[in-house]
Short mmCIF file of N, CA and C in Angstrom, two decimals:
data_model
loop_
_atom_site.label_atom_id
_atom_site.label_comp_id
_atom_site.label_asym_id
_atom_site.label_seq_id
_atom_site.Cartn_x
_atom_site.Cartn_y
_atom_site.Cartn_z
N UNK A 24 14.32 -7.60 -0.63
CA UNK A 24 14.89 -7.55 1.11
C UNK A 24 14.21 -9.30 1.27
N UNK A 25 15.19 -10.05 1.71
CA UNK A 25 14.74 -12.16 1.78
C UNK A 25 14.09 -11.85 3.41
N UNK A 26 13.58 -13.34 3.61
CA UNK A 26 13.13 -13.34 4.75
C UNK A 26 14.11 -13.95 5.37
N UNK A 27 13.99 -14.70 6.57
CA UNK A 27 14.76 -14.94 8.00
C UNK A 27 15.98 -15.39 7.50
N UNK A 28 15.41 -16.51 6.38
CA UNK A 28 16.77 -17.40 6.48
C UNK A 28 17.49 -17.11 5.04
N UNK A 29 16.83 -16.03 4.37
CA UNK A 29 17.29 -15.53 2.98
C UNK A 29 16.90 -16.28 1.93
N UNK A 30 15.75 -16.49 1.93
CA UNK A 30 14.97 -17.88 1.36
C UNK A 30 14.17 -17.32 0.21
N UNK A 31 13.13 -16.52 0.90
CA UNK A 31 12.06 -15.90 -0.01
C UNK A 31 12.24 -14.25 -0.23
N UNK A 32 11.68 -14.02 -1.05
CA UNK A 32 11.67 -11.80 -1.07
C UNK A 32 10.11 -12.03 -0.29
N UNK A 33 10.52 -10.78 0.77
CA UNK A 33 9.77 -10.41 1.68
C UNK A 33 9.23 -8.86 1.55
N UNK A 34 9.95 -7.99 0.57
CA UNK A 34 9.62 -7.00 0.23
C UNK A 34 10.49 -6.56 -0.69
N UNK A 35 9.84 -5.47 -1.72
CA UNK A 35 10.49 -5.56 -2.78
C UNK A 35 10.46 -3.88 -3.27
N UNK A 36 10.99 -3.16 -4.19
CA UNK A 36 11.00 -1.68 -4.30
C UNK A 36 9.91 -1.95 -5.50
N UNK A 37 9.78 -1.00 -5.99
CA UNK A 37 9.13 -0.90 -7.22
C UNK A 37 9.73 -1.10 -8.55
N UNK A 38 10.90 -0.89 -8.70
CA UNK A 38 11.88 -1.34 -9.79
C UNK A 38 12.04 -2.70 -9.76
N UNK A 39 11.88 -3.32 -8.43
CA UNK A 39 12.11 -4.71 -8.31
C UNK A 39 11.15 -5.34 -9.07
N UNK A 40 9.81 -5.17 -8.29
CA UNK A 40 8.37 -5.18 -8.77
C UNK A 40 8.46 -5.17 -10.33
N UNK A 41 8.84 -4.25 -11.15
CA UNK A 41 8.75 -4.07 -12.52
C UNK A 41 9.70 -5.15 -13.06
N UNK A 42 10.70 -5.68 -12.55
CA UNK A 42 11.23 -6.53 -13.10
C UNK A 42 10.33 -7.99 -13.34
N UNK A 43 9.80 -7.80 -12.47
CA UNK A 43 8.92 -9.26 -12.26
C UNK A 43 9.38 -10.12 -10.94
N UNK A 44 10.05 -9.15 -9.84
CA UNK A 44 10.30 -9.96 -8.67
C UNK A 44 8.88 -9.97 -7.93
N UNK A 45 8.24 -11.43 -7.77
CA UNK A 45 7.10 -11.43 -6.88
C UNK A 45 7.79 -12.01 -5.41
N UNK A 46 6.69 -11.22 -5.06
CA UNK A 46 6.77 -11.53 -3.25
C UNK A 46 6.18 -13.17 -3.03
N UNK A 47 6.98 -13.33 -2.05
CA UNK A 47 7.44 -15.00 -1.18
C UNK A 47 8.13 -15.69 -2.27
N UNK A 48 8.78 -15.01 -3.55
CA UNK A 48 9.23 -16.01 -4.47
C UNK A 48 10.69 -16.48 -3.74
N UNK A 49 10.67 -17.82 -4.05
CA UNK A 49 12.03 -18.07 -3.72
C UNK A 49 13.69 -17.42 -4.41
N UNK A 50 14.47 -16.96 -3.69
CA UNK A 50 15.07 -16.30 -4.43
C UNK A 50 15.83 -17.06 -5.69
N UNK A 51 16.18 -18.27 -5.23
CA UNK A 51 16.72 -19.07 -6.27
C UNK A 51 16.14 -18.97 -7.45
N UNK A 52 15.07 -18.67 -7.66
CA UNK A 52 14.44 -18.76 -8.78
C UNK A 52 14.37 -17.60 -9.31
N UNK A 53 15.09 -16.65 -8.88
CA UNK A 53 15.26 -14.82 -9.41
C UNK A 53 16.49 -14.77 -9.87
N UNK A 54 17.71 -15.89 -9.72
CA UNK A 54 19.10 -15.42 -9.85
C UNK A 54 19.33 -14.80 -11.11
N UNK A 55 18.66 -15.17 -12.29
CA UNK A 55 19.33 -14.44 -13.49
C UNK A 55 18.73 -13.09 -13.43
N UNK A 56 17.44 -12.96 -13.25
CA UNK A 56 16.90 -11.52 -12.99
C UNK A 56 17.87 -10.61 -12.04
N UNK A 57 18.77 -11.07 -10.81
CA UNK A 57 18.99 -10.72 -10.04
C UNK A 57 20.39 -10.11 -10.45
N UNK A 58 20.99 -10.75 -11.29
CA UNK A 58 22.46 -11.18 -11.86
C UNK A 58 22.16 -10.24 -13.20
N UNK A 59 21.35 -9.98 -13.79
CA UNK A 59 21.33 -9.14 -15.30
C UNK A 59 20.80 -8.25 -14.95
N UNK A 60 20.45 -7.72 -14.00
CA UNK A 60 19.68 -6.31 -13.64
C UNK A 60 20.47 -5.67 -12.42
N UNK A 61 21.56 -6.07 -11.96
CA UNK A 61 22.29 -5.67 -10.99
C UNK A 61 21.35 -5.27 -9.61
N UNK A 62 20.18 -6.43 -9.27
CA UNK A 62 19.64 -5.92 -8.32
C UNK A 62 20.43 -6.14 -6.85
N UNK A 63 19.92 -5.44 -5.95
CA UNK A 63 20.89 -5.23 -4.78
C UNK A 63 19.70 -6.11 -3.82
N UNK A 64 20.16 -7.32 -3.13
CA UNK A 64 19.54 -8.24 -2.26
C UNK A 64 20.12 -8.19 -0.82
N UNK A 65 19.18 -7.90 -0.13
CA UNK A 65 19.57 -7.72 1.38
C UNK A 65 18.66 -8.84 2.40
N UNK A 66 19.42 -8.89 3.28
CA UNK A 66 18.68 -9.56 4.36
C UNK A 66 17.81 -9.02 5.05
N UNK A 67 16.38 -9.66 5.69
CA UNK A 67 16.13 -8.69 6.49
C UNK A 67 16.39 -8.27 7.82
N UNK A 68 15.78 -7.18 8.73
CA UNK A 68 16.06 -6.89 9.86
C UNK A 68 15.16 -6.47 10.56
N UNK A 69 14.15 -7.50 11.11
CA UNK A 69 13.08 -7.00 12.17
C UNK A 69 13.02 -6.47 12.85
N UNK A 70 14.01 -6.12 13.39
CA UNK A 70 14.59 -5.35 14.92
C UNK A 70 14.28 -4.02 14.41
N UNK A 71 15.07 -3.75 12.98
CA UNK A 71 14.96 -2.38 12.39
C UNK A 71 13.57 -1.76 12.04
N UNK A 72 12.78 -2.90 11.16
CA UNK A 72 11.61 -2.82 10.65
C UNK A 72 10.67 -2.19 11.73
N UNK A 73 10.73 -2.98 13.01
CA UNK A 73 9.45 -2.68 13.87
C UNK A 73 10.16 -1.36 14.48
N UNK A 74 11.17 -1.06 14.54
CA UNK A 74 11.67 0.46 15.28
C UNK A 74 10.96 1.59 14.17
N UNK A 75 11.47 1.39 12.75
CA UNK A 75 10.97 2.30 11.81
C UNK A 75 9.63 2.40 12.19
N UNK A 76 8.55 1.24 11.88
CA UNK A 76 7.51 1.06 12.08
C UNK A 76 6.92 2.17 13.37
N UNK A 77 7.50 1.77 13.95
CA UNK A 77 6.96 2.51 15.49
C UNK A 77 7.30 4.35 14.98
N UNK A 78 8.45 4.60 14.95
CA UNK A 78 8.64 5.79 14.23
C UNK A 78 7.51 6.48 13.63
N UNK A 79 7.21 6.21 12.34
CA UNK A 79 6.52 6.30 11.74
C UNK A 79 4.77 6.39 12.09
N UNK A 80 4.66 5.86 13.13
CA UNK A 80 3.20 5.75 13.48
C UNK A 80 2.99 6.87 14.86
N UNK A 81 4.43 6.89 15.48
CA UNK A 81 4.93 8.08 16.62
C UNK A 81 4.28 9.48 15.36
N UNK A 82 4.95 9.95 14.48
CA UNK A 82 4.20 10.75 13.96
C UNK A 82 3.05 10.96 12.95
N UNK A 83 2.61 10.21 12.68
CA UNK A 83 1.32 9.76 12.38
C UNK A 83 0.42 10.48 13.17
N UNK A 84 0.64 10.14 14.60
CA UNK A 84 -0.38 10.33 15.93
C UNK A 84 -0.68 11.51 16.02
N UNK A 85 0.63 12.39 15.46
CA UNK A 85 0.40 14.47 15.44
C UNK A 85 -0.67 14.47 14.68
N UNK A 86 -1.31 13.77 13.53
CA UNK A 86 -2.44 14.30 12.62
C UNK A 86 -3.64 13.64 12.54
N UNK A 87 -3.84 12.83 13.78
CA UNK A 87 -5.21 12.51 14.20
C UNK A 87 -5.16 11.96 15.56
N UNK A 88 -6.46 11.95 16.21
CA UNK A 88 -6.77 11.52 17.56
C UNK A 88 -7.24 10.08 17.73
N UNK A 89 -7.39 9.56 16.20
CA UNK A 89 -7.78 8.36 16.07
C UNK A 89 -7.11 7.50 14.77
N UNK A 90 -5.62 6.65 15.80
CA UNK A 90 -5.06 5.99 14.61
C UNK A 90 -5.04 4.51 14.70
N UNK A 91 -5.34 3.56 13.73
CA UNK A 91 -5.61 2.14 14.16
C UNK A 91 -4.56 1.59 13.38
N UNK A 92 -3.60 0.98 14.25
CA UNK A 92 -2.36 0.28 13.18
C UNK A 92 -3.48 -1.25 12.90
N UNK A 93 -3.12 -1.11 11.64
CA UNK A 93 -3.40 -2.39 11.16
C UNK A 93 -2.59 -3.49 10.84
N UNK A 94 -1.22 -3.22 10.65
CA UNK A 94 -0.15 -4.11 10.27
C UNK A 94 1.17 -3.23 10.85
N UNK A 95 2.41 -3.73 10.58
CA UNK A 95 3.58 -3.47 10.69
C UNK A 95 3.91 -2.15 10.05
N UNK A 96 3.15 -2.11 8.84
CA UNK A 96 3.39 -1.08 8.14
C UNK A 96 2.04 -0.40 7.06
N UNK A 97 1.02 -0.58 7.97
CA UNK A 97 -0.22 0.20 7.42
C UNK A 97 -0.72 0.34 9.03
N UNK A 98 -1.39 1.58 8.82
CA UNK A 98 -2.49 2.45 9.47
C UNK A 98 -3.67 2.89 8.94
N UNK A 99 -4.45 3.58 9.69
CA UNK A 99 -5.82 3.90 9.39
C UNK A 99 -5.87 5.06 10.33
N UNK A 100 -5.87 6.34 9.47
CA UNK A 100 -6.12 7.51 10.13
C UNK A 100 -7.76 8.16 10.33
N UNK A 101 -7.85 8.16 11.65
CA UNK A 101 -9.21 8.54 11.72
C UNK A 101 -9.46 10.09 11.29
N UNK A 102 -10.28 10.70 10.48
CA UNK A 102 -10.19 12.00 10.06
C UNK A 102 -11.85 12.50 10.56
N UNK A 103 -12.56 12.06 11.35
CA UNK A 103 -13.90 12.60 11.70
C UNK A 103 -13.72 13.75 12.40
N UNK A 104 -14.16 14.50 12.62
CA UNK A 104 -14.33 15.72 13.19
C UNK A 104 -13.43 16.85 12.55
N UNK A 105 -12.87 16.71 11.60
CA UNK A 105 -11.92 17.26 10.40
C UNK A 105 -12.75 18.65 9.52
N UNK A 106 -13.98 18.40 9.56
CA UNK A 106 -15.09 19.20 9.20
C UNK A 106 -14.30 20.94 8.84
N UNK A 107 -14.24 21.27 7.57
CA UNK A 107 -13.92 22.37 7.09
C UNK A 107 -12.26 22.53 6.90
N UNK A 108 -11.56 21.19 6.73
CA UNK A 108 -10.34 21.18 6.64
C UNK A 108 -9.92 20.66 5.46
N UNK A 109 -8.77 20.87 4.55
CA UNK A 109 -8.44 20.34 3.33
C UNK A 109 -7.87 18.84 3.90
N UNK A 110 -8.43 17.71 3.71
CA UNK A 110 -8.14 16.81 4.15
C UNK A 110 -6.65 16.09 3.26
N UNK A 111 -6.63 16.63 1.88
CA UNK A 111 -5.72 16.26 1.18
C UNK A 111 -4.50 16.50 1.74
N UNK A 112 -4.90 18.05 1.80
CA UNK A 112 -3.60 19.08 2.78
C UNK A 112 -3.01 18.43 3.66
N UNK A 113 -3.82 18.34 4.54
CA UNK A 113 -3.59 17.89 6.20
C UNK A 113 -2.92 16.08 5.71
N UNK A 114 -3.14 15.44 5.23
CA UNK A 114 -2.54 13.87 4.72
C UNK A 114 -1.18 14.55 4.13
N UNK A 115 -1.05 15.36 2.91
CA UNK A 115 0.23 15.64 2.70
C UNK A 115 1.11 16.28 3.64
N UNK A 116 1.00 16.89 4.57
CA UNK A 116 1.49 17.79 5.63
C UNK A 116 2.19 16.00 6.21
N UNK A 117 1.06 15.03 6.93
CA UNK A 117 1.64 14.17 7.38
C UNK A 117 2.38 13.40 6.48
N UNK A 118 2.40 12.91 5.37
CA UNK A 118 3.35 12.84 4.81
C UNK A 118 4.49 13.28 4.40
N UNK A 119 4.74 14.41 4.45
CA UNK A 119 5.98 15.12 4.02
C UNK A 119 6.68 14.88 5.91
N UNK A 120 6.01 15.01 6.91
CA UNK A 120 6.52 14.75 8.20
C UNK A 120 7.26 13.72 8.60
N UNK A 121 6.43 12.50 7.92
CA UNK A 121 6.95 11.36 8.08
C UNK A 121 7.88 11.28 7.36
N UNK A 122 8.52 11.76 5.91
CA UNK A 122 9.43 11.89 5.15
C UNK A 122 10.45 12.25 5.69
N UNK A 123 10.33 13.71 6.62
CA UNK A 123 11.11 14.61 6.79
C UNK A 123 11.86 13.69 8.37
N UNK A 124 11.03 13.40 9.05
CA UNK A 124 11.32 12.81 10.82
C UNK A 124 12.01 11.26 10.09
N UNK A 125 11.48 11.02 9.21
CA UNK A 125 12.07 8.99 9.38
C UNK A 125 12.57 8.55 7.95
N UNK A 126 12.56 9.57 6.97
CA UNK A 126 13.26 9.34 5.94
C UNK A 126 12.36 8.31 5.07
N UNK A 127 10.99 7.70 5.53
CA UNK A 127 10.41 6.66 4.97
C UNK A 127 9.22 7.23 3.83
N UNK A 128 9.06 6.93 2.74
CA UNK A 128 8.50 7.69 2.00
C UNK A 128 6.97 6.81 2.49
N UNK A 129 5.47 7.47 2.15
CA UNK A 129 4.55 6.93 2.57
C UNK A 129 3.66 7.48 1.52
N UNK A 130 2.34 6.37 1.11
CA UNK A 130 1.60 6.91 0.37
C UNK A 130 0.01 7.04 1.12
N UNK A 131 -0.67 7.96 1.13
CA UNK A 131 -2.14 7.88 1.65
C UNK A 131 -3.44 7.82 0.98
N UNK A 132 -4.23 7.46 1.12
CA UNK A 132 -5.53 7.29 0.43
C UNK A 132 -6.47 7.85 1.51
N UNK A 133 -7.42 8.51 0.75
CA UNK A 133 -8.55 9.32 1.65
C UNK A 133 -9.62 8.95 1.21
N UNK A 134 -10.63 8.32 1.81
CA UNK A 134 -11.91 7.90 1.32
C UNK A 134 -13.16 7.99 2.76
N UNK A 135 -14.18 7.16 2.58
CA UNK A 135 -15.26 7.07 3.59
C UNK A 135 -15.30 6.01 4.40
N UNK A 136 -14.81 4.88 3.54
CA UNK A 136 -14.75 3.45 4.13
C UNK A 136 -12.91 3.14 4.43
N UNK A 137 -12.89 2.05 4.89
CA UNK A 137 -11.38 1.65 5.10
C UNK A 137 -11.23 0.70 3.56
N UNK A 138 -12.01 -0.11 2.84
CA UNK A 138 -11.99 -0.43 1.68
C UNK A 138 -11.84 0.63 0.83
N UNK A 139 -12.64 1.50 0.75
CA UNK A 139 -11.93 2.85 -0.53
C UNK A 139 -10.69 3.33 -0.21
N UNK A 140 -10.49 3.56 0.83
CA UNK A 140 -9.06 4.00 1.31
C UNK A 140 -8.18 3.67 0.85
N UNK A 141 -7.89 2.13 1.23
CA UNK A 141 -6.96 1.38 0.42
C UNK A 141 -7.03 1.41 -0.84
N UNK A 142 -8.07 1.77 -1.48
CA UNK A 142 -8.33 1.80 -3.27
C UNK A 142 -7.71 3.13 -3.67
N UNK A 143 -8.00 3.93 -2.59
CA UNK A 143 -7.24 5.41 -2.96
C UNK A 143 -6.17 5.20 -2.79
N UNK A 144 -5.31 4.53 -1.77
CA UNK A 144 -3.80 4.03 -1.64
C UNK A 144 -3.39 3.59 -2.62
N UNK A 145 -3.94 2.32 -2.89
CA UNK A 145 -3.65 2.08 -4.44
C UNK A 145 -3.30 2.98 -5.63
N UNK A 146 -4.15 3.82 -5.76
CA UNK A 146 -4.29 4.90 -6.62
C UNK A 146 -3.38 5.58 -6.32
N UNK A 147 -2.77 6.18 -5.24
CA UNK A 147 -1.72 7.22 -4.88
C UNK A 147 -0.43 6.61 -5.13
N UNK A 148 -0.55 5.15 -5.07
CA UNK A 148 1.13 4.51 -4.95
C UNK A 148 1.13 4.29 -6.71
N UNK A 149 0.23 4.57 -7.65
CA UNK A 149 0.15 4.15 -9.15
C UNK A 149 0.13 5.33 -9.77
N UNK A 150 -0.05 6.64 -9.35
CA UNK A 150 -0.22 7.89 -9.94
C UNK A 150 0.61 8.82 -9.52
N UNK A 151 1.67 9.12 -10.56
CA UNK A 151 2.72 9.64 -10.25
C UNK A 151 2.79 11.02 -9.74
N UNK A 152 1.50 11.35 -10.50
CA UNK A 152 0.66 12.96 -10.48
C UNK A 152 0.43 13.32 -9.20
N UNK A 153 0.02 12.37 -8.57
CA UNK A 153 -0.75 12.09 -7.38
C UNK A 153 0.13 12.82 -5.82
N UNK A 154 1.58 12.59 -6.18
CA UNK A 154 2.70 13.07 -4.85
C UNK A 154 2.26 12.08 -3.87
N UNK A 155 1.49 11.09 -4.26
CA UNK A 155 1.25 9.46 -3.08
C UNK A 155 0.12 10.03 -2.04
N UNK A 156 -0.55 11.06 -2.19
CA UNK A 156 -1.85 11.31 -1.66
C UNK A 156 -3.24 11.00 -2.91
N UNK A 157 -4.04 10.85 -2.29
CA UNK A 157 -5.35 11.05 -3.31
C UNK A 157 -6.31 10.34 -2.52
N UNK A 158 -7.52 11.19 -2.69
CA UNK A 158 -8.84 11.08 -1.93
C UNK A 158 -9.65 10.64 -2.92
N UNK A 159 -10.34 9.58 -2.48
CA UNK A 159 -11.15 8.83 -3.37
C UNK A 159 -12.03 9.55 -3.95
N UNK A 160 -12.05 9.77 -5.27
CA UNK A 160 -13.32 10.60 -6.24
C UNK A 160 -14.66 10.16 -5.78
N UNK A 161 -15.50 11.11 -6.37
CA UNK A 161 -16.70 10.74 -6.09
C UNK A 161 -17.61 10.88 -7.40
N UNK A 162 -18.79 10.03 -7.82
CA UNK A 162 -19.70 10.44 -9.04
C UNK A 162 -18.90 9.90 -10.25
N UNK A 163 -19.07 10.30 -11.39
CA UNK A 163 -18.48 9.70 -12.36
C UNK A 163 -16.87 9.62 -12.38
N UNK A 164 -16.32 10.34 -11.29
CA UNK A 164 -14.80 10.33 -11.73
C UNK A 164 -14.47 8.88 -10.62
N UNK A 165 -15.08 8.43 -9.71
CA UNK A 165 -15.04 7.49 -9.06
C UNK A 165 -15.23 6.21 -9.52
N UNK A 166 -16.25 6.33 -10.76
CA UNK A 166 -16.46 5.15 -11.42
C UNK A 166 -15.08 5.12 -12.39
N UNK A 167 -14.55 5.82 -12.87
CA UNK A 167 -13.67 5.73 -13.73
C UNK A 167 -12.31 5.17 -12.98
N UNK A 168 -12.18 5.64 -11.57
CA UNK A 168 -11.00 5.12 -11.12
C UNK A 168 -10.92 3.82 -10.87
N UNK A 169 -12.39 3.47 -10.09
CA UNK A 169 -12.44 1.74 -10.02
C UNK A 169 -12.62 0.94 -11.33
N UNK A 170 -12.76 1.38 -12.41
CA UNK A 170 -12.94 0.79 -13.19
C UNK A 170 -11.38 0.29 -14.19
N UNK A 171 -10.77 1.02 -13.16
CA UNK A 171 -8.93 0.69 -13.62
C UNK A 171 -8.49 -0.06 -12.72
N UNK A 172 -9.13 -0.32 -11.47
CA UNK A 172 -8.82 -0.87 -10.51
C UNK A 172 -8.93 -2.70 -10.80
N UNK A 173 -7.75 -3.39 -10.83
CA UNK A 173 -8.06 -4.63 -11.00
C UNK A 173 -8.58 -5.76 -9.81
N UNK A 174 -9.37 -6.49 -10.00
CA UNK A 174 -10.39 -7.01 -8.95
C UNK A 174 -9.42 -7.81 -7.62
N UNK A 175 -8.39 -8.18 -8.41
CA UNK A 175 -7.37 -8.68 -7.20
C UNK A 175 -6.87 -8.09 -6.57
N UNK A 176 -6.92 -6.20 -6.71
CA UNK A 176 -6.04 -5.73 -6.43
C UNK A 176 -6.94 -4.81 -4.93
N UNK A 177 -8.02 -5.56 -4.82
CA UNK A 177 -9.19 -5.03 -3.70
C UNK A 177 -8.80 -6.13 -2.43
N UNK A 178 -8.70 -4.88 -1.22
CA UNK A 178 -8.60 -5.54 -0.05
C UNK A 178 -9.05 -6.65 0.37
N UNK A 179 -8.48 -7.90 0.63
CA UNK A 179 -9.16 -8.95 0.86
C UNK A 179 -9.72 -10.19 -0.28
N UNK A 180 -9.42 -9.60 -1.45
CA UNK A 180 -9.87 -10.52 -2.29
C UNK A 180 -8.95 -11.49 -2.88
N UNK A 181 -7.53 -11.14 -2.86
CA UNK A 181 -6.64 -12.34 -3.06
C UNK A 181 -6.58 -13.04 -4.73
N UNK A 182 -6.18 -13.75 -4.87
CA UNK A 182 -5.99 -14.54 -6.12
C UNK A 182 -6.72 -15.51 -6.17
N UNK A 183 -7.46 -15.99 -5.15
CA UNK A 183 -8.33 -17.22 -5.54
C UNK A 183 -9.67 -16.89 -5.99
N UNK A 184 -10.56 -15.46 -4.81
CA UNK A 184 -11.31 -14.99 -4.89
C UNK A 184 -11.58 -14.48 -6.29
N UNK A 185 -10.23 -13.63 -6.75
CA UNK A 185 -10.57 -12.80 -8.11
C UNK A 185 -10.59 -13.87 -9.23
N UNK A 186 -9.82 -14.79 -9.21
CA UNK A 186 -10.16 -15.87 -10.17
C UNK A 186 -11.54 -16.53 -10.47
N UNK A 187 -12.20 -16.46 -9.25
CA UNK A 187 -13.91 -17.10 -9.11
C UNK A 187 -14.76 -16.03 -9.92
N UNK A 188 -14.50 -14.74 -9.09
CA UNK A 188 -15.00 -13.58 -9.54
C UNK A 188 -15.17 -13.11 -11.08
N UNK A 189 -13.61 -13.47 -11.66
CA UNK A 189 -13.65 -13.32 -13.42
C UNK A 189 -14.50 -14.64 -13.73
N UNK A 190 -14.92 -15.31 -13.18
CA UNK A 190 -15.85 -16.53 -13.86
C UNK A 190 -17.11 -15.99 -14.02
N UNK A 191 -17.63 -14.80 -13.32
CA UNK A 191 -18.80 -14.18 -13.40
C UNK A 191 -18.97 -12.88 -14.30
N UNK A 192 -17.34 -13.08 -14.70
CA UNK A 192 -17.16 -11.63 -15.45
C UNK A 192 -16.91 -10.39 -14.89
N UNK A 193 -16.66 -10.33 -13.36
CA UNK A 193 -16.01 -9.41 -12.46
C UNK A 193 -14.70 -9.29 -12.48
N UNK A 194 -13.77 -8.18 -12.95
CA UNK A 194 -12.81 -7.88 -13.52
C UNK A 194 -11.65 -7.03 -12.61
N UNK A 195 -13.44 -5.56 -12.22
CA UNK A 195 -12.50 -4.42 -11.44
C UNK A 195 -13.21 -4.53 -10.89
N UNK A 196 -12.93 -3.30 -9.79
CA UNK A 196 -13.68 -3.00 -8.60
C UNK A 196 -14.73 -2.37 -9.02
N UNK A 197 -15.22 -1.50 -10.05
CA UNK A 197 -16.39 -0.96 -10.24
C UNK A 197 -17.65 -1.96 -10.87
N UNK A 198 -16.82 -3.07 -11.43
CA UNK A 198 -17.87 -4.40 -11.65
C UNK A 198 -18.50 -5.17 -10.23
N UNK A 199 -17.51 -5.16 -9.48
CA UNK A 199 -17.57 -5.70 -8.18
C UNK A 199 -18.77 -4.97 -7.20
N UNK A 200 -18.75 -3.68 -7.59
CA UNK A 200 -19.42 -2.69 -6.76
C UNK A 200 -21.11 -2.64 -7.62
N UNK A 201 -20.95 -3.06 -8.90
CA UNK A 201 -22.02 -2.70 -9.32
C UNK A 201 -22.80 -4.08 -9.48
N UNK A 202 -22.16 -5.38 -9.27
CA UNK A 202 -22.62 -6.60 -8.71
C UNK A 202 -23.60 -6.58 -7.51
#
């Protein structure tokens, strides 16, 4: 999906990412990839995007009294007070309902902090066996999960900070935590 003036990439499918189409890349630089891989290129429709976002968040409100909208396509679901409930199954129900009511696939990461929840969400997106919902593991399993997450994939790090941290030998989420 391209920006307002159809100049830059603003959204990509997993297939487009796998082809090497980068976020915010000018589309003219991607013409060979687009042509040789039959990539479908669409103009953005922000009115529709906002409406679909509102619909997704309306569904999610049914699953928590504490929904914090973070951006047009991200939210944090507060799950305090859900003691005794299987949080993974609760979130799978939310995911299924969003899919049924809107047609939008979502992934959910469950963890005690927002940063860990975003990391769990990252794991959920990249683990085909998760079904798109993962609770951040604890103990040794958490260490194993964090060791597989590149420092640049951590919320708020970005490429510049990742490069700086790499100079100190910090390349994974586990190494950052332990530092």
